[in-house]
Short mmCIF file of C-alpha atoms in Angstrom, two decimals:
data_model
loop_
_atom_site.label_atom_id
_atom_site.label_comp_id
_atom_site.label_asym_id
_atom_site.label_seq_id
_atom_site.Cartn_x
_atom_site.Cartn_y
_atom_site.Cartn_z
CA UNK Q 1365 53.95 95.13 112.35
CA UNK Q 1366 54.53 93.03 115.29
CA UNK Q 1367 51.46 92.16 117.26
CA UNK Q 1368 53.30 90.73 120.30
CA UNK Q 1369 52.88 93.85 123.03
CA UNK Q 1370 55.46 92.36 125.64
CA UNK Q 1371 58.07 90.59 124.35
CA UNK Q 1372 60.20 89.07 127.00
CA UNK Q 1373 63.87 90.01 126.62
CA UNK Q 1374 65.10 86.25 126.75
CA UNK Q 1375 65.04 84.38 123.33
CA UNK Q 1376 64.35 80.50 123.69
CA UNK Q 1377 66.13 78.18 120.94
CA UNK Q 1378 64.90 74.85 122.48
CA UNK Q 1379 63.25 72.69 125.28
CA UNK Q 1380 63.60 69.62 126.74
CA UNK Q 1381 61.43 68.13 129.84
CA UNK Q 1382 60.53 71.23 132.29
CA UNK Q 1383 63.46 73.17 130.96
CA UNK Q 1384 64.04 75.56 128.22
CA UNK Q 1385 67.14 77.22 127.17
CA UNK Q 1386 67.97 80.73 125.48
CA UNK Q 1387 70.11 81.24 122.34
CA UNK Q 1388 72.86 81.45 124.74
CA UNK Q 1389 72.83 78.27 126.70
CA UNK Q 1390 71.06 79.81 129.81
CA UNK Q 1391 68.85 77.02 131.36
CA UNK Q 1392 65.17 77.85 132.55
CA UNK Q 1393 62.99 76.31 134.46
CA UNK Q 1394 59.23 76.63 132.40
CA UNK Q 1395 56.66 77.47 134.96
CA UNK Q 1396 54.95 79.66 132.37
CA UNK Q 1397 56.50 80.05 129.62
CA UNK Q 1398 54.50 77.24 127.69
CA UNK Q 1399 51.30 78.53 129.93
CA UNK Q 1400 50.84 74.82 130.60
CA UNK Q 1401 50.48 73.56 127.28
CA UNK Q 1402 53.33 71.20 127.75
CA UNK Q 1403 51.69 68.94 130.75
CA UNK Q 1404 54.61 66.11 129.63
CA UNK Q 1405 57.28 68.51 129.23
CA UNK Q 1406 59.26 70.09 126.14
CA UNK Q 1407 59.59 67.66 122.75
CA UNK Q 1408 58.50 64.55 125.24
CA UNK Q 1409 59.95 61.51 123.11
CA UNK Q 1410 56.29 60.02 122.94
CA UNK Q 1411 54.72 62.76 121.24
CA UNK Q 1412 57.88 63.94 119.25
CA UNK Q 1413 57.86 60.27 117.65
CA UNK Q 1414 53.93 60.13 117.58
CA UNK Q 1415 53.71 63.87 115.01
CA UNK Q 1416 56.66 62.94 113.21
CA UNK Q 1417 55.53 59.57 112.02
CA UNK Q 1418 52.27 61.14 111.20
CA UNK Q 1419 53.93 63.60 109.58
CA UNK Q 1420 55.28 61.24 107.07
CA UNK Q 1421 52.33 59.31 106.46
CA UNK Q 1422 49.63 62.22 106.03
CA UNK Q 1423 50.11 65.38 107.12
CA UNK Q 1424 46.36 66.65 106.76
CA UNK Q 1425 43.15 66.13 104.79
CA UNK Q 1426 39.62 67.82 106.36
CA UNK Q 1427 37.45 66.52 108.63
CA UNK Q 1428 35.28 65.45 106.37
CA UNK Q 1429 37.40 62.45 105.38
CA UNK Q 1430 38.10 59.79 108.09
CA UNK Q 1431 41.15 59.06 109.40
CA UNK Q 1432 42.66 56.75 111.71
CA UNK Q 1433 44.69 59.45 113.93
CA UNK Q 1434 41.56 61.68 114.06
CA UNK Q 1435 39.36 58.16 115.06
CA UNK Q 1436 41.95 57.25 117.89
CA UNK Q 1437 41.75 60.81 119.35
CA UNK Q 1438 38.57 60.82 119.17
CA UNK Q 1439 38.24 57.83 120.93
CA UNK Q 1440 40.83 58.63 123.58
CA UNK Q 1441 39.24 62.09 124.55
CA UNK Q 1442 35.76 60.46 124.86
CA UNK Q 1443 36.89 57.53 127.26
CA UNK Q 1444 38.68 60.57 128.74
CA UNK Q 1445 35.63 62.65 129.08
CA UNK Q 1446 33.95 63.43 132.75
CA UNK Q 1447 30.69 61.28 132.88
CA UNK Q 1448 28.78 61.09 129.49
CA UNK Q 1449 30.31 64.21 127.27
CA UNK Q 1450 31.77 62.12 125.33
CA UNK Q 1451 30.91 63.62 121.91
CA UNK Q 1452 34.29 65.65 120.64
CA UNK Q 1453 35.11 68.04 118.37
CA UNK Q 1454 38.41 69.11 117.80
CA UNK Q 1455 39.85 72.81 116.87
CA UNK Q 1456 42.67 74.85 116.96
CA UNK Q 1457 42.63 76.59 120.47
CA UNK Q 1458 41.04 76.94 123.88
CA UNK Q 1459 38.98 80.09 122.79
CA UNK Q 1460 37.73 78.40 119.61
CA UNK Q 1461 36.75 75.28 122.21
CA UNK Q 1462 34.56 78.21 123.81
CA UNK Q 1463 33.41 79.68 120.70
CA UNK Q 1464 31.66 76.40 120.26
CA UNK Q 1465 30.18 75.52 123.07
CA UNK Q 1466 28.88 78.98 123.16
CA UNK Q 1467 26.82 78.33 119.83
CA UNK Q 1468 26.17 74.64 120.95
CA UNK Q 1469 24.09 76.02 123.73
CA UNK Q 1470 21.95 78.58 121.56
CA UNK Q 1471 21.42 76.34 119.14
CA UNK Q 1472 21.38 73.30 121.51
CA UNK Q 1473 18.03 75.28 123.78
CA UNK Q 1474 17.00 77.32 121.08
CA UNK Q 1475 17.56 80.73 123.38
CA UNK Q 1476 20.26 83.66 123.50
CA UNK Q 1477 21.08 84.73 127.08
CA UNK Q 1478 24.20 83.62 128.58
CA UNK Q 1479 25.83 83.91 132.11
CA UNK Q 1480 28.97 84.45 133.24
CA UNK Q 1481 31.22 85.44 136.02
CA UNK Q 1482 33.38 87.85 136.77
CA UNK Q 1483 37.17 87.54 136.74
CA UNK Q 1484 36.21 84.96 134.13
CA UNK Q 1485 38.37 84.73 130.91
CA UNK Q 1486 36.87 82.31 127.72
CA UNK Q 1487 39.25 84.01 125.05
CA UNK Q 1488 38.96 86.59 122.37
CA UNK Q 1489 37.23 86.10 119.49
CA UNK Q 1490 33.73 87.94 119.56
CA UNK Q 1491 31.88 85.54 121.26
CA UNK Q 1492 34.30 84.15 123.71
CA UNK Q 1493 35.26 87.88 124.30
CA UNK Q 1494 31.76 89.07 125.31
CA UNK Q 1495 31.96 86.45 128.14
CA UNK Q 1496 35.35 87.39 129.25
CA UNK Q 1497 35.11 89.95 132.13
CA UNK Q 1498 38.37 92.61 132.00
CA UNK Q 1499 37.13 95.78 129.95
CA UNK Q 1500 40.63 96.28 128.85
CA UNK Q 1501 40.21 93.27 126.69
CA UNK Q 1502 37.06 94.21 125.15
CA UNK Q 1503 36.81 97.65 125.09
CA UNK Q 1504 38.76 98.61 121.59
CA UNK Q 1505 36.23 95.42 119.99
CA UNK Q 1506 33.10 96.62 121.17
CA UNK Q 1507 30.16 96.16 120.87
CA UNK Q 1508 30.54 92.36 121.08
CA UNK Q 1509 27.78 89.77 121.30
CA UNK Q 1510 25.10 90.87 123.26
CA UNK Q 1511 22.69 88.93 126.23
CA UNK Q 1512 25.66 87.85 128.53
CA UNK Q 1513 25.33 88.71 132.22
CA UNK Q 1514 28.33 88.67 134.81
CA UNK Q 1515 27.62 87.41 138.04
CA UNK Q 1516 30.16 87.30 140.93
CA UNK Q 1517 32.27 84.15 140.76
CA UNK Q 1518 31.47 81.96 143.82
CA UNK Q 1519 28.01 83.87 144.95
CA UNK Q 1520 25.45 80.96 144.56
CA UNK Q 1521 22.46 83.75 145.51
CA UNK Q 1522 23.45 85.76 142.45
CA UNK Q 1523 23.90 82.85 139.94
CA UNK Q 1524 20.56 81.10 141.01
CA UNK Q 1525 19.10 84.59 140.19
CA UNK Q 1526 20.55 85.13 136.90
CA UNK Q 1527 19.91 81.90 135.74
CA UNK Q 1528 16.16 81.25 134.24
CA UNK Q 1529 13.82 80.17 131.38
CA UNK Q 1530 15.59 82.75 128.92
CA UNK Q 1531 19.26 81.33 129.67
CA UNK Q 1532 21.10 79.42 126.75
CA UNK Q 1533 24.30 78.45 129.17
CA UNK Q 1534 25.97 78.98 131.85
CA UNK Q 1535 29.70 79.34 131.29
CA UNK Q 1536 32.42 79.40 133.91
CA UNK Q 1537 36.42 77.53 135.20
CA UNK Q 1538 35.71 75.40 137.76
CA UNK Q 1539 39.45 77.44 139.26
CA UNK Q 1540 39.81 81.01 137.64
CA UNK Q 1541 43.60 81.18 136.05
CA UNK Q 1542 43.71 84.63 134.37
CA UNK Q 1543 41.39 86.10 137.22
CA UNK Q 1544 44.37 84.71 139.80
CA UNK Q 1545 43.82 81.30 140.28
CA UNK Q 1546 40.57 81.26 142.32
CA UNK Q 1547 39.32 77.66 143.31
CA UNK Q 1548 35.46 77.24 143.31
CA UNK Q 1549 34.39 78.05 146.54
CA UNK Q 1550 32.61 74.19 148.16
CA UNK Q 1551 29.57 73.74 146.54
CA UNK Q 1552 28.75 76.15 143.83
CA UNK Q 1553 29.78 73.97 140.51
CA UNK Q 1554 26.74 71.78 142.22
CA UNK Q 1555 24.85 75.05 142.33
CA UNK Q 1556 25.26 75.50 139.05
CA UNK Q 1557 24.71 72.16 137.97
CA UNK Q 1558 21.48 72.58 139.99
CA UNK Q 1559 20.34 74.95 138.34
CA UNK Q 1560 20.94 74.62 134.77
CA UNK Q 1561 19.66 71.69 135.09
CA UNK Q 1562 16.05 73.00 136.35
CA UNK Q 1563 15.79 75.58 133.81
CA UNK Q 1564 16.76 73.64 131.34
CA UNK Q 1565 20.28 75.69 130.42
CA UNK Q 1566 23.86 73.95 129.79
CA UNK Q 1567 26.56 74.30 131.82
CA UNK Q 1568 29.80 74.84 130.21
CA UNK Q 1569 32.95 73.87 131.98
CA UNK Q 1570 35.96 75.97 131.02
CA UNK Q 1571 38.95 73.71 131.52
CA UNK Q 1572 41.03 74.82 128.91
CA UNK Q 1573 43.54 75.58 131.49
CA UNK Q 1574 42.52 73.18 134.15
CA UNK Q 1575 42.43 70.08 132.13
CA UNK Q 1576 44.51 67.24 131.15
CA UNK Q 1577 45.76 66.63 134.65
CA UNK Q 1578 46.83 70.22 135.74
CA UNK Q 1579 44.96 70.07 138.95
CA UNK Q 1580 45.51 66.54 140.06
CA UNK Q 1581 42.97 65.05 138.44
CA UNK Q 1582 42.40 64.66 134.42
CA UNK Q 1583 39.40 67.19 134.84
CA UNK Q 1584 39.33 69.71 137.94
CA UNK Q 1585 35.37 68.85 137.85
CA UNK Q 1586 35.72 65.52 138.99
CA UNK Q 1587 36.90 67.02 142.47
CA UNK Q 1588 33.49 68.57 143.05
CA UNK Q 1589 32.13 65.30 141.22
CA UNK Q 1590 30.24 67.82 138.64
CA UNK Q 1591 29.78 66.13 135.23
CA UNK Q 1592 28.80 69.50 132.81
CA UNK Q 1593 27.02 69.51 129.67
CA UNK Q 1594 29.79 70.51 127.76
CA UNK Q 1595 33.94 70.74 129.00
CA UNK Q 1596 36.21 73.11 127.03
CA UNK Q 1597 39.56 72.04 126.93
CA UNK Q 1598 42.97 72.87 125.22
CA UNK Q 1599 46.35 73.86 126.45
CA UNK Q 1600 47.49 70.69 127.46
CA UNK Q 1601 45.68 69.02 124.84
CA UNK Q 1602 48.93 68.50 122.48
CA UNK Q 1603 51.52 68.91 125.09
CA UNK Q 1604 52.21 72.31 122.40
CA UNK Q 1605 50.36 71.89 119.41
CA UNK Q 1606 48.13 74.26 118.84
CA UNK Q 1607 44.19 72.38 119.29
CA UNK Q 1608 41.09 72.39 121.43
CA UNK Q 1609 38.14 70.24 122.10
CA UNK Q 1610 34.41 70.84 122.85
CA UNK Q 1611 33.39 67.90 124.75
CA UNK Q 1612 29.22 67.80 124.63
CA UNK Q 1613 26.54 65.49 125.91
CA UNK Q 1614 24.01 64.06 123.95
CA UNK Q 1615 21.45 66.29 124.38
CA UNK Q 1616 23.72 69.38 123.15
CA UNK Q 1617 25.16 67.69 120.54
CA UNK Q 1618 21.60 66.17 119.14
CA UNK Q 1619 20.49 69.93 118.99
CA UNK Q 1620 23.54 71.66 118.04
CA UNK Q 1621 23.23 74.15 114.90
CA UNK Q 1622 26.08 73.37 111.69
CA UNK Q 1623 29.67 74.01 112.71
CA UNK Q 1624 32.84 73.53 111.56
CA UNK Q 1625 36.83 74.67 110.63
CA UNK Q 1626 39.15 73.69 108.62
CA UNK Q 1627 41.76 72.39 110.34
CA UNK Q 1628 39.50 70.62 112.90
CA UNK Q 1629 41.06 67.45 113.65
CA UNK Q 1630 44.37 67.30 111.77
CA UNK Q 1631 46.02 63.95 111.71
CA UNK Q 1632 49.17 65.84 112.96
CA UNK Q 1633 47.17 67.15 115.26
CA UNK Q 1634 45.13 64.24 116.43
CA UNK Q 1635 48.17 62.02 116.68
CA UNK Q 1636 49.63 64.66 119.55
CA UNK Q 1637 45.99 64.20 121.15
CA UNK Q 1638 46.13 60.62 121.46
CA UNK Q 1639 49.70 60.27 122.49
CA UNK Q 1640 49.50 63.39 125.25
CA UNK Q 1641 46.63 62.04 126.65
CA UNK Q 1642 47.14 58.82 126.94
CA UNK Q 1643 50.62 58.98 127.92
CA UNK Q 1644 49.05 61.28 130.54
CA UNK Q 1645 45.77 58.94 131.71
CA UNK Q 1646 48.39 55.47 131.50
CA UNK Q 1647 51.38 57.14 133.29
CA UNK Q 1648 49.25 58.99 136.15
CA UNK Q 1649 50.62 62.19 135.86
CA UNK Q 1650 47.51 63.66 137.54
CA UNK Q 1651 48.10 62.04 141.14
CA UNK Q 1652 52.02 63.25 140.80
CA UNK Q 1653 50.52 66.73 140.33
CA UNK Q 1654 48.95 66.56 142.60
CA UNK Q 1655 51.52 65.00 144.88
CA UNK Q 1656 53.97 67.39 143.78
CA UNK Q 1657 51.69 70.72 143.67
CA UNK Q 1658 51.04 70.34 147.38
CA UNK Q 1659 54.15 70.14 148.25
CA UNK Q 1660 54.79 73.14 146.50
CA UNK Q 1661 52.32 75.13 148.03
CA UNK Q 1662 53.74 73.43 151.30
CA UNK Q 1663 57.16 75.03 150.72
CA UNK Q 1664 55.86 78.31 149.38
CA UNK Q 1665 54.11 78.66 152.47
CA UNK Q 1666 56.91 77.78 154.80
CA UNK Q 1667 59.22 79.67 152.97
CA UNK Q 1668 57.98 82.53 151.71
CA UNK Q 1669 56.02 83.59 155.30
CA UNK Q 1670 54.30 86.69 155.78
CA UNK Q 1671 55.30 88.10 152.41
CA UNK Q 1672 52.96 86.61 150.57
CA UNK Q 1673 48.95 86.93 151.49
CA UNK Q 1674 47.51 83.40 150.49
CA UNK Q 1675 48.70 80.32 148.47
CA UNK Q 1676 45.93 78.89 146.54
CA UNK Q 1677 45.33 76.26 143.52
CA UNK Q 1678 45.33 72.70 143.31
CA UNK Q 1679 47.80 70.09 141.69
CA UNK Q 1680 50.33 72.23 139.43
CA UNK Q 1681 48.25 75.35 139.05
CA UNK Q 1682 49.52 77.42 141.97
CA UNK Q 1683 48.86 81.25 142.79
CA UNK Q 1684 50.61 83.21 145.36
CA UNK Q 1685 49.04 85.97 146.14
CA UNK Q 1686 51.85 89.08 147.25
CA UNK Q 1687 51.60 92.47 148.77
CA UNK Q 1688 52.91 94.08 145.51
CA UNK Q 1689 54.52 93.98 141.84
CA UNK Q 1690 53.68 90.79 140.78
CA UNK Q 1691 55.19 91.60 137.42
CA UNK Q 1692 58.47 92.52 138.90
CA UNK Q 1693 58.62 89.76 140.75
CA UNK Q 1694 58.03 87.18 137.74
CA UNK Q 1695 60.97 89.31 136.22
CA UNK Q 1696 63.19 88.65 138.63
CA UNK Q 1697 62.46 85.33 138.93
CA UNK Q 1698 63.44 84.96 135.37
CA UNK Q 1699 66.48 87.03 135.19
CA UNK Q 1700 68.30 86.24 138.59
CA UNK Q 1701 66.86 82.63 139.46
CA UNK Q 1702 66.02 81.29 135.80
CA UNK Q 1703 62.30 80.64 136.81
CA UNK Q 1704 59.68 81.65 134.09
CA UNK Q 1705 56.30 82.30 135.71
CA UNK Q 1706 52.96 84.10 134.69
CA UNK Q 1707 51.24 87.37 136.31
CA UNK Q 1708 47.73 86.68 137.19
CA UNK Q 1709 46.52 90.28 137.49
CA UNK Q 1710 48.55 92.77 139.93
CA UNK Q 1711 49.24 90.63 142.72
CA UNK Q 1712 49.39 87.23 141.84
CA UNK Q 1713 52.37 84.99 140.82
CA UNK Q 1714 51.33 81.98 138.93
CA UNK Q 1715 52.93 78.82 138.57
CA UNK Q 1716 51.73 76.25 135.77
CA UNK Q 1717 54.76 74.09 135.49
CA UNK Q 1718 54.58 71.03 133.51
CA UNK Q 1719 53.53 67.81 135.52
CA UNK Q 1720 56.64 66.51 135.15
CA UNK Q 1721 58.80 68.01 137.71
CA UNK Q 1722 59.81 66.87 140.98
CA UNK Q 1723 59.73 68.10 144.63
CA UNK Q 1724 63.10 68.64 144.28
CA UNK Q 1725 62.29 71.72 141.08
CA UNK Q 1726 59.39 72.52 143.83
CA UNK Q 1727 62.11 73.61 146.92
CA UNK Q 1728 64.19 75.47 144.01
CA UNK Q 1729 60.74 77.42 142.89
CA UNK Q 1730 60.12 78.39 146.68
CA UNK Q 1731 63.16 79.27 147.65
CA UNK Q 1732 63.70 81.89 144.58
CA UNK Q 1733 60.33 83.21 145.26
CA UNK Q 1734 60.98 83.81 148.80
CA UNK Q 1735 64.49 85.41 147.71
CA UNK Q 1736 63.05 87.72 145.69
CA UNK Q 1737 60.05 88.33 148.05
CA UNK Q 1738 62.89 89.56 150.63
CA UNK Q 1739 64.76 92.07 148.56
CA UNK Q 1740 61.63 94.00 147.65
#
């Protein structure tokens, strides 16, 4: 049985910076594809060299026994980390990140009711799931976790409400990718750093998507100068290899109930951590995203006109909001202009390329999108 429900009709062989190629030579550009989990590009030489000389020396052992690729990533995620989460633990994916945190904070404040919004997405294992809002992602696992309430993303009436002496966390992206690339409207990550902090809640940051430099800085927190209790992070994590971190303060991580996996912390693994992100933190890559993003948006704007409603994001996390078919537009985009881009939902085109490309892969992205835009 094949679990994969829409399988693309192009067949990639390999990669190599912000292109990949099919099994007949075709060239893409990846601004989805990899859903930004390659921030420095396909089989970057840095990383390739970093996993395969790991490889040779130890390939894996558990957590349990120290190693120096698991102390180095360690130690590069926590001088990394926004303000003082700088205890990590490492996983296997963005939704086991949340999975985490999600336990951290019962265990952490010794209470069961979490909040989230709506439009949100955490994942989809049970507990991750509950606090993920679309139905159609839920429904056929029900009943999930229980004591989660959805409050409208960006409302800081509703949250203050919802939040109170019962509430384990508060968990939310500081910008929505899934839910179509909705920024944070000014001021309510310090609303809810307000107040979790006066009931005594934590406030989980979901930057599994936004992290690692995607938004122009390494963490899109730092823009509203928000330092969480705990930050989720993954995709770019490995620049491809499959692994997540919980990043927790002390406080969290003092209280925190037993938990562990396997595979946490793989010296494969870790050596792609250390390498990705400090390639990424040494090299700057956040300020060319952002550089490079805003030009984007720039072009999309000047190009693209009245057929698209809004242009939104920050850094290289774009969404362009159309009038219609964002699915066959991402199609066409791939078939016609070799562009690979993501559907946020029915009317949003997403971009996520990797922070690698120039202005000059910016004016080809806009001008395919407004092609296509005009032949609907």
């Amino acid at each position: 049985m094949n679990f994969v429900t829409s399988e693309k009709p192009i067949r990639i062989e390999r990669g190599e910076g912000p292109y990949l190629y099919d099994d007949g030579g075709t060239e893409y550009l990846d601004c989805g594809a990899s859903y930004a989990c390659t921030p420095l590009g396909h089989s970057h030489p840095g990383v390739t060299d970093a996993v395969c000389e790991q490889a040779r020396e130890l390939t894996f052992v558990q957590a349990s026994y120290p190693t120096d690729a698991r102390d180095r990533a360690y130690a590069t995620l926590a001088a990394a980390a926004p303000g003082d989460v700088e205890n990590v633990w490492l996983c296997n994916s963005g939704t086991e990140a949340n999975e985490a945190a999600l336990k951290f904070a019962r265990s952490a404040t010794e209470r069961s009711k979490i909040v989230a919004t709506t439009r949100g997405f955490h994942g989809r294992t049970m507990g991750a799931l509950a606090t993920t809002w679309k139905d159609e992602y839920k429904e056929p696992f029900e009943p999930l976790i229980g004591d989660v309430e959805f409050v409208p993303y960006g409302d800081e009436e509703e949250l203050r409400a919802a939040v109170d002496d019962e509430t384990a966390g508060v968990i939310m992206e500081p910008i929505q990718g899934e839910g179509g690339v909705n920024p944070a409207p000014e001021g309510y990550l310090d609303a809810a750093r307000e107040v979790t902090e006066a009931e005594g809640a934590a406030l989980i940051l979901d930057e599994v998507q936004t992290g690692v430099g995607r938004t122009g800085t390494l963490w899109a927190c730092e823009q509203a100068g928000v330092v969480p209790d705990m930050l989720t992070t993954a995709k770019g994590l490995g620049n491809g290899l499959p692994v997540g971190a919980t990043l927790v303060a002390d406080w969290v991580a003092d209280g925190a109930g037993s938990h562990n996996a396997t595979f946490s912390g793989g010296p494969v693994i870790s050596a792609a951590v250390d390498e990705t992100v400090s390639t990424i933190v040494e090299e700057d890559w956040p300020a060319h995203a952002e550089a490079v993003g805003s030009h984007l948006r720039d072009q999309i704007r000047a190009e693209a006109g009245d057929d698209v409603r809004e242009v939104r994001g920050s850094g290289l996390m774009v969404g362009v909001e159309v009038k219609r078919g964002a699915n066959r537009i991402t199609k066409n985009l791939a078939l016609n202009h070799g562009i690979l881009a993501l559907p946020a939902g029915r009317t949003v085109v997403r971009f996520l390329p990797p922070l690698v490309i120039e202005e000059r892969h910016a004016d080809e992205i806009a001008a395919a999108l407004a092609d296509v835009l005009e032949g609907m």
